mmCIF file of C-alpha atoms in Angstrom:
data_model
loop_
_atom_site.group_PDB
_atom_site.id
_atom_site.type_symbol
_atom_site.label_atom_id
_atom_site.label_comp_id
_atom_site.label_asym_id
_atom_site.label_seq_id
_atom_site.Cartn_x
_atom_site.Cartn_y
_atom_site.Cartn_z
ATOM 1 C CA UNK V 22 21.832 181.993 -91.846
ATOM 2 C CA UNK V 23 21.000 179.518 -94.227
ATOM 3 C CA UNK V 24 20.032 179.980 -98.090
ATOM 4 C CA UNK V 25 16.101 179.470 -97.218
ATOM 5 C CA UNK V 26 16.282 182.236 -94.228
ATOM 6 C CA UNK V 27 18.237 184.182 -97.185
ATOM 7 C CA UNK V 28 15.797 183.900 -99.293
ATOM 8 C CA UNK V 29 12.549 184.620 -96.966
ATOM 9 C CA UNK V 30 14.779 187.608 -95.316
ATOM 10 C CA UNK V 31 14.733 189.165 -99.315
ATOM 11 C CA UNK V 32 11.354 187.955 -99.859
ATOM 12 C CA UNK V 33 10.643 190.013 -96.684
ATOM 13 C CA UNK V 34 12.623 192.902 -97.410
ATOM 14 C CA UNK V 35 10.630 193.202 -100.858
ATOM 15 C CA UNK V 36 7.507 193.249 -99.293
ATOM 16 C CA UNK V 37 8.260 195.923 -97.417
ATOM 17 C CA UNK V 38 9.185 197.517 -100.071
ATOM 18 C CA UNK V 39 6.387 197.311 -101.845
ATOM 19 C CA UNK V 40 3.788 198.190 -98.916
ATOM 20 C CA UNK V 41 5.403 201.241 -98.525
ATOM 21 C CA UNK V 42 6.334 202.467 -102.000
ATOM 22 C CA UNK V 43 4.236 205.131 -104.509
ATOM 23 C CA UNK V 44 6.181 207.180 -106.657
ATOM 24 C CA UNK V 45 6.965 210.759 -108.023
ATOM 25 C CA UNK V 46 9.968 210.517 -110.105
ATOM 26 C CA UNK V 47 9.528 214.159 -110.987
ATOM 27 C CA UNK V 48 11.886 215.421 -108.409
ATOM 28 C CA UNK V 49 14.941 212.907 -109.346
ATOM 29 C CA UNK V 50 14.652 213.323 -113.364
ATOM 30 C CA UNK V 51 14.472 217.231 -112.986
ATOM 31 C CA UNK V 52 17.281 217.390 -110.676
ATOM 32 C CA UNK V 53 19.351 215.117 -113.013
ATOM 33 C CA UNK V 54 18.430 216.989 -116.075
ATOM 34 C CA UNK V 55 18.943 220.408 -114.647
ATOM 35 C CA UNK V 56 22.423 219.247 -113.566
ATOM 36 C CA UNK V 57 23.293 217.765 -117.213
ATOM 37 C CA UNK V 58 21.561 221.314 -119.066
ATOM 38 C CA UNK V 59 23.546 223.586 -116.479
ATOM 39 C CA UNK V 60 26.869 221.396 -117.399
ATOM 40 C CA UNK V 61 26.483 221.858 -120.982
ATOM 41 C CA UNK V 62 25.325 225.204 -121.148
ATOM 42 C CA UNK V 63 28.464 226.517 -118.445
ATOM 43 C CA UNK V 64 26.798 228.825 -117.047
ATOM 44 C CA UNK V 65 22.785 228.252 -115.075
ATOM 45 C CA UNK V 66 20.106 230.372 -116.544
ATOM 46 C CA UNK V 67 16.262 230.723 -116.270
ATOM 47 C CA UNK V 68 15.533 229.294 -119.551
ATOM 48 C CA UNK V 69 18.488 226.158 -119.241
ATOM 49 C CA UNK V 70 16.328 225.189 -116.255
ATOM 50 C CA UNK V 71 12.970 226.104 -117.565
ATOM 51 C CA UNK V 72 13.953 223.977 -120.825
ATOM 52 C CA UNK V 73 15.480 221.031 -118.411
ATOM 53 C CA UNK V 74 12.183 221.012 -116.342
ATOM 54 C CA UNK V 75 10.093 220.637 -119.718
ATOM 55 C CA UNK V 76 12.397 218.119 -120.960
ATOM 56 C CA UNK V 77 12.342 216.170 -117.883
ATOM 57 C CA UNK V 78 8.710 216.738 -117.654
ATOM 58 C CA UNK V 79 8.499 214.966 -121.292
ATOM 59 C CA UNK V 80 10.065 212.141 -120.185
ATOM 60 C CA UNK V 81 7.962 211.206 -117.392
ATOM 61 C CA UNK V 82 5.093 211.727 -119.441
ATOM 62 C CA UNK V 83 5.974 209.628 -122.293
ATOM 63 C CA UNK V 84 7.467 206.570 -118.924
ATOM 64 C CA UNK V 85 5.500 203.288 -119.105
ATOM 65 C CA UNK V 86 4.611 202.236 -115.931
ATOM 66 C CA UNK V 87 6.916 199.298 -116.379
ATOM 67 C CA UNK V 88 9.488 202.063 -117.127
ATOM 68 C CA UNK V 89 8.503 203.942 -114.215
ATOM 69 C CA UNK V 90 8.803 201.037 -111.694
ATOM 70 C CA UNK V 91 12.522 200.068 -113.314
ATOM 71 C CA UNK V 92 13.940 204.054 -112.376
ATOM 72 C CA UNK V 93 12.214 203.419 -109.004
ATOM 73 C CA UNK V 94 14.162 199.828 -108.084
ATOM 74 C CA UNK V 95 17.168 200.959 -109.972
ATOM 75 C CA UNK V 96 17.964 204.634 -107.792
ATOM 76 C CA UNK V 97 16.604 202.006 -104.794
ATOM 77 C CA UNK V 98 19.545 200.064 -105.354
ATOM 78 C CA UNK V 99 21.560 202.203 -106.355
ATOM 79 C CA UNK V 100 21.316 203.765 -102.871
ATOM 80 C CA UNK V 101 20.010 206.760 -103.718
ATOM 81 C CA UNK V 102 17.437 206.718 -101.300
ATOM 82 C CA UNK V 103 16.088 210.721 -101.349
ATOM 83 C CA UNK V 104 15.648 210.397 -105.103
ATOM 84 C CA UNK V 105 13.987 206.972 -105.156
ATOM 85 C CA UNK V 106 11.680 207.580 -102.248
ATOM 86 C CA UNK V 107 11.292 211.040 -103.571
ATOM 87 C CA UNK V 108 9.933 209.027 -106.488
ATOM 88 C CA UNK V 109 6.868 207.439 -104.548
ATOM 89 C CA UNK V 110 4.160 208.463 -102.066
ATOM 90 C CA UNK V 111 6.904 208.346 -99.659
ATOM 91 C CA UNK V 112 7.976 212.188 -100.771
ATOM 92 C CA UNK V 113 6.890 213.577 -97.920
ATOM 93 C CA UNK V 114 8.296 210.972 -95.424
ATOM 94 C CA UNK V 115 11.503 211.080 -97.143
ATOM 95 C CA UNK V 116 11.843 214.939 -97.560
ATOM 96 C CA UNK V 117 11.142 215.901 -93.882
ATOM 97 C CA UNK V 118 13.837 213.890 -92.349
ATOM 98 C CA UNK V 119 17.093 215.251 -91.282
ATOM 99 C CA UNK V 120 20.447 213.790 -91.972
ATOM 100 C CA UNK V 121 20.778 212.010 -88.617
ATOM 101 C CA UNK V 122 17.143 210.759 -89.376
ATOM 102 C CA UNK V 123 18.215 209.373 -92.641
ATOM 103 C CA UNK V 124 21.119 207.487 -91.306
ATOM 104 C CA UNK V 125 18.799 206.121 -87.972
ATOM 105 C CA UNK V 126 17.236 204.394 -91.213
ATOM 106 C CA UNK V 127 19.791 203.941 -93.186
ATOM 107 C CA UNK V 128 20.450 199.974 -91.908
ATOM 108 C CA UNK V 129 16.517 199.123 -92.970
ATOM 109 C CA UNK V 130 16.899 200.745 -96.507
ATOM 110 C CA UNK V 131 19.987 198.882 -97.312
ATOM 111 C CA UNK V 132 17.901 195.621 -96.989
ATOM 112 C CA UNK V 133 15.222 197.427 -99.041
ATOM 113 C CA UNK V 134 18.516 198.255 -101.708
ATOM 114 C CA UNK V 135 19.464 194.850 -101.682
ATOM 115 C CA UNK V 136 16.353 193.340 -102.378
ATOM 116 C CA UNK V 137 15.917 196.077 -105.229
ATOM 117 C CA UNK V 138 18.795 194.670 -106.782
ATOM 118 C CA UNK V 139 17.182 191.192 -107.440
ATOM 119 C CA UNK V 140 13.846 192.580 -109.179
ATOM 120 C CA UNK V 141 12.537 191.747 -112.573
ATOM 121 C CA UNK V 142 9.588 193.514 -114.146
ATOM 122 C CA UNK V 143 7.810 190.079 -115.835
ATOM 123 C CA UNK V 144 4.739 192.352 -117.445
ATOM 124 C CA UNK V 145 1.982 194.968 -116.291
ATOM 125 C CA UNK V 146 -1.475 195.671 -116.912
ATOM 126 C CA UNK V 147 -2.985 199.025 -117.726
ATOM 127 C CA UNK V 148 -6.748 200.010 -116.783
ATOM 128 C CA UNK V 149 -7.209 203.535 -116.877
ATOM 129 C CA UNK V 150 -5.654 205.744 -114.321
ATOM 130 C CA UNK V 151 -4.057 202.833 -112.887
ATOM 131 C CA UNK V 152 -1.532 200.374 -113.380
ATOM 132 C CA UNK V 153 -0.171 196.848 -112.014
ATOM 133 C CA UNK V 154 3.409 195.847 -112.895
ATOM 134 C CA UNK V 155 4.634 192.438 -112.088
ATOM 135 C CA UNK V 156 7.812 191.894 -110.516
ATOM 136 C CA UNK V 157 9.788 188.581 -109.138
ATOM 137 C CA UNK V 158 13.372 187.723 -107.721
ATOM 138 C CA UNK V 159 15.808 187.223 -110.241
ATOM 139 C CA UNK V 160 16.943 184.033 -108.283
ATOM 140 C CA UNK V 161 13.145 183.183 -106.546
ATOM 141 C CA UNK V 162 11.621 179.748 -107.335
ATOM 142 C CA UNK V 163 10.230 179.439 -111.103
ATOM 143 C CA UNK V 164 6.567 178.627 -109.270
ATOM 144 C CA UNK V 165 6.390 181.396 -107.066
ATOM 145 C CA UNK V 166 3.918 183.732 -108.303
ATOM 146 C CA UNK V 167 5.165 187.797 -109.254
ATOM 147 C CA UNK V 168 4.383 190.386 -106.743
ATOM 148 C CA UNK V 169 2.244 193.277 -108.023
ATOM 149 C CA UNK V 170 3.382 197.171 -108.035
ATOM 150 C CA UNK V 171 0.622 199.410 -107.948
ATOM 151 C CA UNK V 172 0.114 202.557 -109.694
ATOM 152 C CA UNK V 173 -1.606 205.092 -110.316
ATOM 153 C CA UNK V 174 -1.601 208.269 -112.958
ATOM 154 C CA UNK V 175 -1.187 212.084 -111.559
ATOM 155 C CA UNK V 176 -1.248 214.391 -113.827
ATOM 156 C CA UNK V 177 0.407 212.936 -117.334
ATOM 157 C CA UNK V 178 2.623 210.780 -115.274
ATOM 158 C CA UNK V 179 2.492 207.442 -113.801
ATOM 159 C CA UNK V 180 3.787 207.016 -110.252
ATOM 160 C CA UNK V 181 4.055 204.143 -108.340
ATOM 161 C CA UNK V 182 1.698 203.338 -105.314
ATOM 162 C CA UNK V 183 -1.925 203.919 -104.447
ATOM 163 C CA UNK V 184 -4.044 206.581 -103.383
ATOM 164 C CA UNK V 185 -4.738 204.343 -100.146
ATOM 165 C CA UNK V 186 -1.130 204.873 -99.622
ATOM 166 C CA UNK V 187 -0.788 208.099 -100.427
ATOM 167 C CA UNK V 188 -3.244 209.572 -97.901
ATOM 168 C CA UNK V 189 -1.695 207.588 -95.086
ATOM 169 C CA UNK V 190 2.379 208.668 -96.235
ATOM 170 C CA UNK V 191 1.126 212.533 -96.122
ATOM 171 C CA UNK V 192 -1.108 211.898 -93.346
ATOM 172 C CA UNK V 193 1.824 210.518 -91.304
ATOM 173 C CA UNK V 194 4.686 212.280 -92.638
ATOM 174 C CA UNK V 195 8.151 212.399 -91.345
ATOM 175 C CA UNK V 196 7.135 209.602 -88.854
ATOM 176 C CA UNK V 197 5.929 207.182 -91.327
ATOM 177 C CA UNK V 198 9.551 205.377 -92.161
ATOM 178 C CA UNK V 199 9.913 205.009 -88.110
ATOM 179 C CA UNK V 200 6.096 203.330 -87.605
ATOM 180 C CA UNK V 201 6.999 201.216 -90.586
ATOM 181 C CA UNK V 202 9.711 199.849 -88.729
ATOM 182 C CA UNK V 203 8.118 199.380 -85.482
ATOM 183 C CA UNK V 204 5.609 197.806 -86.581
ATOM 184 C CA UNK V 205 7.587 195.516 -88.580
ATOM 185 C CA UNK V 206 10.055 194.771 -85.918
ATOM 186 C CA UNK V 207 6.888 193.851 -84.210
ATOM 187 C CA UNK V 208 5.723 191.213 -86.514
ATOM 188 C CA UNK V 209 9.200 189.872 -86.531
ATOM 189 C CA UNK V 210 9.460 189.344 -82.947
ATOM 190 C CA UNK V 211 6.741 187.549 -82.445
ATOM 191 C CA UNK V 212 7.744 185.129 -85.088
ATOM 192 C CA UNK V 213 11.388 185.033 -84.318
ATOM 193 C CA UNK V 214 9.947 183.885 -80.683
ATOM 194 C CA UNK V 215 7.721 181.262 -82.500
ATOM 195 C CA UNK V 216 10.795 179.912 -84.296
ATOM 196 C CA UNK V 217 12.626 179.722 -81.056
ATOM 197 C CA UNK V 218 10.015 177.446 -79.858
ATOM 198 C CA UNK V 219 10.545 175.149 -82.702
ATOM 199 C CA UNK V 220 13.648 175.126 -82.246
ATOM 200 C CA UNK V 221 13.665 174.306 -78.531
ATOM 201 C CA UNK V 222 11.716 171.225 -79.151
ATOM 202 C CA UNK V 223 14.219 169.766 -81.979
ATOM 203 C CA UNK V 224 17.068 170.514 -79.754
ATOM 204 C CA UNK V 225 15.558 169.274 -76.914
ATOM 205 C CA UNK V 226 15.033 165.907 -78.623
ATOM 206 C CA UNK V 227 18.138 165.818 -80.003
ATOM 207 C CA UNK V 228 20.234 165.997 -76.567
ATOM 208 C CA UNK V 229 17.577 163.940 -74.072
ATOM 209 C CA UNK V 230 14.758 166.169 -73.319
ATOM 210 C CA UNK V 231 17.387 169.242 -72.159
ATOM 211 C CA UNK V 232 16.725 172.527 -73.529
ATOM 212 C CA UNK V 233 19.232 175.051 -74.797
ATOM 213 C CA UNK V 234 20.479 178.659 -74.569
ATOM 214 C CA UNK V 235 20.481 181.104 -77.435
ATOM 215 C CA UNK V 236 24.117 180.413 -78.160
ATOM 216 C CA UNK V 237 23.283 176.596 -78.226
ATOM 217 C CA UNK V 238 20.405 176.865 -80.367
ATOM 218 C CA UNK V 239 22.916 179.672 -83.243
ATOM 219 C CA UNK V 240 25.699 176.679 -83.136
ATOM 220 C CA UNK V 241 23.037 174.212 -83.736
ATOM 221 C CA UNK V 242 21.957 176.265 -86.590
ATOM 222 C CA UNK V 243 18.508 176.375 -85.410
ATOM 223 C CA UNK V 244 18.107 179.896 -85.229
ATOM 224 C CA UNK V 245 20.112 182.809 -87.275
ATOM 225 C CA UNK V 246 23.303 183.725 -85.825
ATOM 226 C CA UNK V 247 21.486 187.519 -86.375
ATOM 227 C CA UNK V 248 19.711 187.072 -82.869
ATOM 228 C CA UNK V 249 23.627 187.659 -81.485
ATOM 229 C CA UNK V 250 22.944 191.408 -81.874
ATOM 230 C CA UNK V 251 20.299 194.012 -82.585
ATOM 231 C CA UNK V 252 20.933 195.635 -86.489
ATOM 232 C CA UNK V 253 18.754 193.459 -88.424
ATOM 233 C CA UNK V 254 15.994 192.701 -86.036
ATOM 234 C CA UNK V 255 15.660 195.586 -83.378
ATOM 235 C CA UNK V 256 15.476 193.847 -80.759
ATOM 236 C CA UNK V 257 17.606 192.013 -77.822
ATOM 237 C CA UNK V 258 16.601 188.722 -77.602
ATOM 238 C CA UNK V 259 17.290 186.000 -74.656
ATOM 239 C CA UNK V 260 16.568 182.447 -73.367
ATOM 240 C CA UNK V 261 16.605 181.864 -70.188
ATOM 241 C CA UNK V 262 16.974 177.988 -68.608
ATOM 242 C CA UNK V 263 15.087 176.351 -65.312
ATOM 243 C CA UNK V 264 16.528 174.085 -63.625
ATOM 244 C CA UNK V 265 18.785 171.000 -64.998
ATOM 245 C CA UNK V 266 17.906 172.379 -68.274
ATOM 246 C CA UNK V 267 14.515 170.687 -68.318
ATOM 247 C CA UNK V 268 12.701 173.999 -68.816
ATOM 248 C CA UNK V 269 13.382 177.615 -70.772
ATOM 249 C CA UNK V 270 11.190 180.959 -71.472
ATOM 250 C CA UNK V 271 12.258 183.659 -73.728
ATOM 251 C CA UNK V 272 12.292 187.093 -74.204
ATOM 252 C CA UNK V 273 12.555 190.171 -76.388
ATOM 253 C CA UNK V 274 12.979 193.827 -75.799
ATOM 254 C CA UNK V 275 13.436 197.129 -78.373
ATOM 255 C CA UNK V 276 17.313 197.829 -78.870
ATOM 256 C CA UNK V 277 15.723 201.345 -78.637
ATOM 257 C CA UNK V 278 12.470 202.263 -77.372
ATOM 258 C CA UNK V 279 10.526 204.331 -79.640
ATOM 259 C CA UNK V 280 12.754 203.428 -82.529
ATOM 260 C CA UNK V 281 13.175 200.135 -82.870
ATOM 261 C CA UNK V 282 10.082 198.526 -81.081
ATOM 262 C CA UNK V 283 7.729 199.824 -78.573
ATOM 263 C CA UNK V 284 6.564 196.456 -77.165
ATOM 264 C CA UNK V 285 8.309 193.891 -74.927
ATOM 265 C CA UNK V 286 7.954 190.310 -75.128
ATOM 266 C CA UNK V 287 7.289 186.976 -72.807
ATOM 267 C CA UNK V 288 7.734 183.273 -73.781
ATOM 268 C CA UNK V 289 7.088 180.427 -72.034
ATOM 269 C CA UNK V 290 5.065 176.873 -72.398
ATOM 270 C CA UNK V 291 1.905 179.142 -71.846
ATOM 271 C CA UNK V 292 2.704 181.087 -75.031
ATOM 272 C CA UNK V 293 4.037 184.384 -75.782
ATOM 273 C CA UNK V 294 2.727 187.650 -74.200
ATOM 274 C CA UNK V 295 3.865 191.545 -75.258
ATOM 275 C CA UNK V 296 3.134 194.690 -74.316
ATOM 276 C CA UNK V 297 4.537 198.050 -73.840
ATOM 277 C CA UNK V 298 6.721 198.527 -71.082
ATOM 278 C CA UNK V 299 9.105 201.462 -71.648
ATOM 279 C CA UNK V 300 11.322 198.913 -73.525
ATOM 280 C CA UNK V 301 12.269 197.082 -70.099
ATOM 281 C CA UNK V 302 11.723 193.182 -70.314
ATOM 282 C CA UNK V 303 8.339 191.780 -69.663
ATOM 283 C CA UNK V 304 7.582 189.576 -65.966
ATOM 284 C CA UNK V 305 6.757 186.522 -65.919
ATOM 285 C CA UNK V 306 3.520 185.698 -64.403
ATOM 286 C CA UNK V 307 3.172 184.857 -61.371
#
């Protein structure tokens, strides 16, 4: 993959990020100060906790929402994804999955921990009960404009995310991270199967008017060498060549149905076509 389809895949992964991300850093900071009080103290008592809760408590309060968005990107990258997510509007999609649940999604989180890692805050703005922080890559182009973190003040703390947000996390629950997903693996499908068009027509002018497999199109570097498998996009991808070469459709199917794609897809010169077909590949029309 090449250092612009780096760059757009991190781009991507921070977007994500930030459409799904509110915060509640409560639960992390008490846990961590309740560990440090019980430590000290040798021996866990009401009042150690009690105190670590207020001191914790304090903290938060007294967090910037520039502060607030750094503890949020740096337990995101740090791979700490309970606490971080525990941090947002994402609580209570994050705290109803089980372990197997958490490592199903483990592979999409690491992107979001990776792209964490290349975040700087570049200001904020403060307007009441809510809050806009301004982040950008660390190695992004000069001109590109910051994204924006929203926030939004609950109680005497600031926590990041909207109340837009909010309603649809606890609305959706446990089920939100997977829907995410889908419907992101969705999006990327379709575009993946866009790109493979393009790249169709600059191979096929580059080697008289013939057309190439997927294999043909990786080696010409026309396409990531990702499409080879299914972890970063979902989905099993395919070409598919008439006769002499002189034609080609493509196609793309869930690696899982129901978990990483619902929807099946169709390419050829017509254009593309989805829909959901239990995850098996899509006919051609006839």
């Amino acid at each position: 993959m090449n250092t612009r389809t780096t760059a757009c895949s991190a781009r991507s992964s921070i977007n994500i990020v930030l459409g799904l991300v509110s915060a509640l850093a409560l639960a992390g900071l008490q846990s961590l100060a309740v560990g440090t009080t019980a430590t000290a103290a040798a021996a866990p008592s009401a009042v150690a906790a009690t105190a670590a809760s207020s001191t914790a408590a304090q903290n938060l309060s007294a967090r910037t929402p520039s502060e607030t968005v750094r503890e949020f990107y740096k337990a995101l990258s740090e791979r700490r994804f309970r606490e971080a997510f525990g941090m947002s509007t994402l609580k209570p999609a994050i705290e109803g999955l089980s372990k197997e649940e958490l490592e199903d999604l483990r592979p999409d989180f690491e992107k979001m921990a990776a792209a964490a890692s290349n975040i700087v805050i570049s200001g904020e703005q403060v307007s009441g009960d809510t809050a806009t922080v301004f982040v950008k890559m660390k190695d992004g182009e000069p001109s590109q404009p910051p994204d924006e973190v929203s926030l939004m003040r609950v109680g005497d703390a600031w926590i990041v995310g909207d109340k837009m947000s909010q309603d649809t996390v606890s609305k959706e629950g446990r089920k939100y991270f997977f829907k995410a997903r889908i419907d992101t693996h969705h999006s990327e499908a379709q575009s993946m199967l866009q790109r493979i068009s393009v790249a169709e027509l600059v191979y096929s002018q580059q080697h008289d008017g013939l057309y190439g497999d997927l294999a043909a199109l990786i080696a010409a570097g026309l396409v990531p060498k990702d499409l080879e498998g299914t972890e970063s996009t979902g989905y099993r991808f395919h070409i598919t060549l008439g006769a002499n070469a002189k034609s080609f459709t493509a196609g793309a199917e869930p690696a899982r149905y129901g978990r990483t794609g619902r929807l099946s897809f169709f390419m050829d010169k017509s254009g593309i076509r989805s829909a959901d077909t239990g995850g098996k590949p899509l006919a051609e029309k006839k």
